[in-house]
Tab-separated table of C-alpha atoms in Angstrom:
chain	number	residue	atom	x	y	z
A	1	MET	CA	2.572	-15.954	-34.394
A	2	LEU	CA	2.359	-15.309	-30.664
A	3	THR	CA	2.616	-18.268	-28.360
A	4	ASP	CA	1.952	-18.479	-24.639
A	5	ALA	CA	4.634	-19.679	-22.288
A	6	SER	CA	4.818	-19.904	-18.524
A	7	ALA	CA	7.700	-19.167	-16.191
A	8	GLU	CA	7.264	-20.364	-12.642
A	9	SER	CA	8.768	-18.606	-9.649
A	10	ALA	CA	7.489	-20.076	-6.391
A	11	ASP	CA	3.705	-19.613	-6.675
A	12	LEU	CA	4.061	-17.003	-9.429
A	13	SER	CA	3.136	-18.041	-12.943
A	14	LEU	CA	3.888	-15.449	-15.606
A	15	THR	CA	1.868	-15.240	-18.793
A	16	LEU	CA	4.269	-14.431	-21.632
A	17	SER	CA	3.779	-13.896	-25.358
A	18	GLU	CA	6.796	-14.424	-27.588
A	19	ALA	CA	7.506	-13.750	-31.248
A	20	GLY	CA	10.355	-13.134	-33.650
A	21	ALA	CA	14.061	-13.924	-33.497
A	22	GLY	CA	17.252	-12.076	-32.643
A	23	ARG	CA	18.100	-9.842	-29.723
A	24	PRO	CA	15.735	-10.364	-26.766
A	25	VAL	CA	13.410	-7.421	-26.134
A	26	LEU	CA	11.293	-7.494	-22.971
A	27	ILE	CA	8.213	-5.293	-23.441
A	28	LEU	CA	6.424	-4.148	-20.289
A	29	HIS	CA	2.931	-2.674	-20.492
A	30	GLY	CA	1.481	0.091	-18.352
A	31	GLY	CA	-1.708	0.386	-16.336
A	32	GLY	CA	-3.877	0.173	-19.444
A	33	GLY	CA	-2.844	-3.443	-19.928
A	34	PRO	CA	-1.191	-5.553	-22.652
A	35	ALA	CA	-3.263	-4.003	-25.451
A	36	THR	CA	-1.369	-0.722	-25.037
A	37	VAL	CA	1.892	-2.307	-26.256
A	38	ALA	CA	0.498	-4.970	-28.611
A	39	GLY	CA	1.142	-2.943	-31.767
A	40	LEU	CA	4.655	-2.075	-30.658
A	41	ALA	CA	5.410	-5.710	-29.825
A	42	GLN	CA	4.206	-6.760	-33.260
A	43	ARG	CA	6.474	-4.230	-34.970
A	44	LEU	CA	9.512	-5.105	-32.866
A	45	SER	CA	9.011	-8.834	-33.468
A	46	ARG	CA	10.065	-8.257	-37.100
A	47	ILE	CA	13.594	-7.345	-35.978
A	48	ALA	CA	13.974	-8.961	-32.543
A	49	HIS	CA	12.820	-11.724	-30.202
A	50	THR	CA	10.001	-10.052	-28.272
A	51	ILE	CA	8.860	-11.252	-24.851
A	52	THR	CA	5.692	-9.517	-23.661
A	53	PRO	CA	4.359	-10.428	-20.216
A	54	VAL	CA	0.949	-9.710	-18.765
A	55	HIS	CA	1.665	-8.311	-15.316
A	56	PRO	CA	0.106	-10.538	-12.629
A	57	GLY	CA	-3.359	-9.236	-11.775
A	58	TRP	CA	-3.974	-7.625	-15.157
A	59	ASP	CA	-6.551	-8.997	-17.588
A	60	GLY	CA	-7.679	-11.684	-15.141
A	61	THR	CA	-4.246	-13.218	-14.524
A	62	HIS	CA	-3.363	-14.487	-11.047
A	63	ARG	CA	-1.533	-12.195	-8.630
A	64	PRO	CA	-0.069	-13.950	-5.573
A	65	ALA	CA	-0.901	-12.237	-2.265
A	66	TRP	CA	2.780	-11.403	-1.635
A	67	LEU	CA	3.153	-9.481	-4.895
A	68	THR	CA	2.263	-5.999	-3.678
A	69	GLY	CA	4.879	-3.700	-5.183
A	70	ILE	CA	6.649	-2.734	-8.384
A	71	ASP	CA	9.906	-4.012	-6.887
A	72	ASP	CA	8.327	-7.488	-6.664
A	73	LEU	CA	7.549	-7.361	-10.390
A	74	ALA	CA	11.035	-6.097	-11.245
A	75	LEU	CA	12.639	-8.990	-9.354
A	76	ALA	CA	10.254	-11.514	-10.937
A	77	TYR	CA	11.183	-10.363	-14.445
A	78	LEU	CA	14.900	-10.315	-13.625
A	79	HIS	CA	14.533	-13.881	-12.358
A	80	THR	CA	12.911	-14.836	-15.677
A	81	VAL	CA	15.774	-13.216	-17.638
A	82	ARG	CA	18.366	-15.098	-15.577
A	83	GLU	CA	16.456	-18.381	-15.620
A	84	ARG	CA	16.376	-18.252	-19.411
A	85	ARG	CA	20.005	-17.121	-19.554
A	86	LEU	CA	19.062	-14.173	-21.727
A	87	ARG	CA	21.835	-11.702	-22.491
A	88	ASP	CA	22.016	-8.364	-24.281
A	89	VAL	CA	18.398	-7.672	-23.318
A	90	LEU	CA	16.645	-4.456	-24.324
A	91	VAL	CA	13.852	-3.628	-21.880
A	92	VAL	CA	11.062	-1.417	-23.231
A	93	GLY	CA	8.496	-0.157	-20.726
A	94	SER	CA	5.439	2.054	-21.150
A	95	SER	CA	4.247	4.171	-18.200
A	96	LEU	CA	4.098	1.750	-15.235
A	97	GLY	CA	6.167	-0.659	-17.345
A	98	GLY	CA	8.878	1.983	-17.628
A	99	TRP	CA	8.996	2.172	-13.848
A	100	ILE	CA	9.433	-1.621	-13.705
A	101	ALA	CA	12.242	-1.365	-16.293
A	102	ALA	CA	14.047	1.261	-14.191
A	103	GLU	CA	13.743	-0.875	-11.036
A	104	MET	CA	15.108	-3.847	-13.004
A	105	ALA	CA	18.104	-1.837	-14.189
A	106	VAL	CA	18.926	-0.765	-10.613
A	107	ARG	CA	18.905	-4.432	-9.522
A	108	ASP	CA	20.590	-5.995	-12.573
A	109	SER	CA	23.769	-7.320	-10.955
A	110	THR	CA	24.682	-9.615	-13.859
A	111	GLY	CA	24.639	-7.049	-16.670
A	112	SER	CA	21.943	-8.912	-18.599
A	113	ILE	CA	20.216	-5.648	-19.570
A	114	THR	CA	22.209	-3.672	-22.143
A	115	GLY	CA	19.574	-1.151	-23.198
A	116	LEU	CA	16.511	0.603	-21.781
A	117	VAL	CA	13.590	2.415	-23.384
A	118	LEU	CA	11.200	4.169	-21.014
A	119	ILE	CA	8.060	5.537	-22.673
A	120	ASP	CA	6.326	8.246	-20.608
A	121	ALA	CA	7.352	6.340	-17.511
A	122	VAL	CA	6.237	6.955	-13.957
A	123	GLY	CA	8.234	5.779	-10.939
A	124	VAL	CA	10.229	8.735	-9.629
A	125	GLN	CA	9.300	11.826	-7.645
A	126	VAL	CA	10.110	15.167	-9.261
A	127	GLU	CA	9.169	17.890	-6.787
A	128	THR	CA	8.355	20.507	-9.435
A	129	GLU	CA	6.420	18.114	-11.705
A	130	PRO	CA	3.894	16.084	-9.674
A	131	ILE	CA	2.343	13.002	-11.261
A	132	THR	CA	-1.343	13.540	-12.031
A	133	ASP	CA	-3.656	11.522	-9.793
A	134	PHE	CA	-5.026	9.198	-12.447
A	135	PHE	CA	-7.524	7.630	-10.045
A	136	ALA	CA	-9.193	11.009	-9.435
A	137	LEU	CA	-9.945	11.647	-13.137
A	138	ASP	CA	-13.250	10.943	-14.859
A	139	ALA	CA	-13.310	9.519	-18.398
A	140	ARG	CA	-13.068	12.957	-20.015
A	141	GLY	CA	-10.210	13.917	-17.685
A	142	VAL	CA	-8.341	10.717	-18.508
A	143	ALA	CA	-8.631	11.482	-22.232
A	144	GLU	CA	-7.500	15.089	-21.832
A	145	HIS	CA	-4.477	14.186	-19.716
A	146	SER	CA	-3.457	11.054	-21.665
A	147	TRP	CA	-3.878	11.933	-25.349
A	148	HIS	CA	-2.792	14.652	-27.742
A	149	ASP	CA	-6.030	14.143	-29.668
A	150	SER	CA	-8.349	13.650	-26.696
A	151	ASP	CA	-11.562	13.797	-28.754
A	152	ARG	CA	-10.428	10.872	-30.883
A	153	TYR	CA	-9.552	8.639	-27.932
A	154	HIS	CA	-12.157	9.642	-25.354
A	155	LEU	CA	-14.416	6.731	-24.432
A	156	ASP	CA	-17.741	7.325	-22.722
A	157	PRO	CA	-18.093	4.584	-20.056
A	158	ALA	CA	-21.755	4.286	-21.064
A	159	ASN	CA	-20.615	2.969	-24.452
A	160	ILE	CA	-18.133	0.414	-23.106
A	161	PRO	CA	-19.401	-3.198	-22.856
A	162	ALA	CA	-19.851	-4.436	-19.286
A	163	GLU	CA	-17.174	-7.129	-19.667
A	164	GLU	CA	-14.592	-4.606	-20.880
A	165	LEU	CA	-15.544	-2.168	-18.118
A	166	ALA	CA	-15.068	-4.932	-15.526
A	167	ARG	CA	-11.635	-5.767	-16.984
A	168	ARG	CA	-10.558	-2.128	-16.772
A	169	GLN	CA	-11.806	-1.749	-13.222
A	170	SER	CA	-10.020	-4.935	-12.161
A	171	ASN	CA	-6.790	-3.662	-13.750
A	172	MET	CA	-7.145	-0.379	-11.860
A	173	THR	CA	-7.635	-2.282	-8.593
A	174	THR	CA	-4.381	-4.153	-9.206
A	175	MET	CA	-2.613	-0.904	-10.084
A	176	ARG	CA	-3.767	0.653	-6.791
A	177	ILE	CA	-2.324	-2.305	-4.854
A	178	LEU	CA	1.041	-2.185	-6.632
A	179	ALA	CA	1.483	1.555	-7.141
A	180	GLY	CA	-1.094	3.440	-5.085
A	181	ASP	CA	0.916	4.211	-1.938
A	182	PRO	CA	3.267	5.970	-2.312
A	183	TYR	CA	1.475	7.114	-5.439
A	184	MET	CA	3.158	5.961	-8.666
A	185	HIS	CA	6.742	6.274	-7.450
A	186	ASP	CA	9.531	4.755	-5.402
A	187	PRO	CA	10.976	7.502	-3.157
A	188	LYS	CA	14.488	6.008	-3.488
A	189	LEU	CA	14.548	5.365	-7.224
A	190	LEU	CA	15.601	8.805	-8.550
A	191	ARG	CA	18.727	8.780	-6.377
A	192	ARG	CA	19.615	5.200	-7.348
A	193	LEU	CA	19.439	5.787	-11.108
A	194	GLY	CA	22.788	7.581	-11.136
A	195	HIS	CA	24.479	4.197	-10.717
A	196	VAL	CA	22.768	2.815	-13.840
A	197	GLN	CA	25.166	3.136	-16.797
A	198	THR	CA	22.969	1.126	-19.172
A	199	PRO	CA	22.076	3.384	-22.150
A	200	ALA	CA	18.568	4.642	-21.398
A	201	LEU	CA	16.354	6.294	-24.002
A	202	LEU	CA	13.357	8.104	-22.545
A	203	LEU	CA	10.602	8.757	-25.083
A	204	TRP	CA	7.972	11.320	-24.161
A	205	GLY	CA	4.764	12.479	-25.772
A	206	GLU	CA	4.875	16.256	-26.037
A	207	SER	CA	1.245	16.537	-24.874
A	208	ASP	CA	1.439	14.133	-21.916
A	209	ARG	CA	-0.260	15.669	-18.881
A	210	ILE	CA	-0.067	12.556	-16.674
A	211	VAL	CA	3.720	12.970	-16.491
A	212	THR	CA	5.001	16.020	-18.344
A	213	PRO	CA	8.028	16.222	-20.663
A	214	ALA	CA	9.735	18.261	-17.906
A	215	TYR	CA	9.235	15.260	-15.594
A	216	GLY	CA	10.735	13.100	-18.355
A	217	ALA	CA	13.760	15.398	-18.626
A	218	ALA	CA	14.437	15.109	-14.884
A	219	TYR	CA	14.040	11.321	-15.144
A	220	ALA	CA	16.511	11.117	-18.034
A	221	ASP	CA	19.031	13.345	-16.217
A	222	ALA	CA	18.936	11.029	-13.194
A	223	PHE	CA	20.311	8.077	-15.198
A	224	GLY	CA	24.058	7.650	-15.506
A	225	ASN	CA	23.596	7.419	-19.281
A	226	GLY	CA	20.120	8.726	-20.157
A	227	ARG	CA	18.702	10.920	-22.890
A	228	LEU	CA	15.250	12.272	-23.669
A	229	LYS	CA	13.448	12.388	-27.017
A	230	VAL	CA	10.134	14.242	-27.174
A	231	ILE	CA	7.587	13.013	-29.725
A	232	PRO	CA	5.301	15.701	-31.193
A	233	GLU	CA	1.521	15.249	-31.427
A	234	ALA	CA	1.495	12.458	-28.869
A	235	GLY	CA	0.408	12.103	-25.248
A	236	HIS	CA	1.041	9.409	-22.650
A	237	LEU	CA	0.998	6.562	-25.196
A	238	PRO	CA	3.049	7.733	-28.206
A	239	GLN	CA	3.339	4.130	-29.394
A	240	ILE	CA	-0.396	4.356	-30.174
A	241	GLU	CA	-0.723	7.981	-31.314
A	242	GLN	CA	2.581	8.194	-33.219
A	243	PRO	CA	3.613	4.573	-33.814
A	244	GLU	CA	5.992	5.219	-36.723
A	245	ALA	CA	8.020	7.876	-34.907
A	246	THR	CA	8.101	5.815	-31.714
A	247	PHE	CA	9.166	2.623	-33.468
A	248	ALA	CA	11.898	4.407	-35.451
A	249	LEU	CA	13.465	5.787	-32.266
A	250	ILE	CA	13.314	2.403	-30.506
A	251	ASP	CA	14.723	0.632	-33.576
A	252	ALA	CA	17.689	3.035	-33.655
A	253	HIS	CA	18.326	2.567	-29.931
A	254	LEU	CA	18.083	-1.217	-30.287
A	255	ARG	CA	20.775	-1.155	-32.959
A	256	ARG	CA	22.917	1.397	-31.120
A	257	THR	CA	23.005	-0.561	-27.863
A	258	SER	CA	23.320	-4.112	-29.151
A	259	ASP	CA	26.454	-5.945	-28.036
A	260	PRO	CA	27.822	-7.913	-31.028
A	261	LEU	CA	29.851	-10.158	-28.696
A	262	HIS	CA	26.607	-11.715	-27.491
A	263	HIS	CA	25.556	-12.700	-31.012
A	264	GLN	CA	28.668	-14.496	-32.238
């Protein structure tokens, strides 16, 4: 059963859903919103204590005027981890959420984060593998770049209810504010990741054309302790297209990186 909780930081109120027991797992959604990680959160809640925020400004939540960058979100979530005195935290981030996870790891001075899972994450600049300009794509282009089976997941805007269309457009507006300039990356992040020794698993859909597997390989290599796993027959959201394979890899990483000293 998911319950809502609030964590206050100045004028920032975070909307969090929590479920399960055990090792804390912070699950960070991408630009598509909380629905894109809901299934994954449900699965992980069977083996861990899942904490799934809605990023401020998504799905109608309040975004303070000062919150204008991914670094602001990373610091807000680190503050929440410290405020709750969470230890041995696994951070799982999809797309934009993976970028937030990487920024958190760079700034984690207390060692609270002991594992990372980045799923088709954005956030770094790889000269030979530019990030596709998502904002320039029409609905068909979004489907073709995001999914392995684009016909199955393509949605004609004409068939989307007005309320849902408004929600999506509002989410995209927030994403532009937080990640539009420079586009979908922090110019300093790739260089900083070499100092991050936290075990980082980067999961990549083989058919992702938003950020390619080659981009993922460069991202993984930048970490002090990173490795890449490519998931066949999946695009930008393997947790939706190939949930079993994605969950199995995250489950193994969760067990591999857990610190038993924190659970005595």
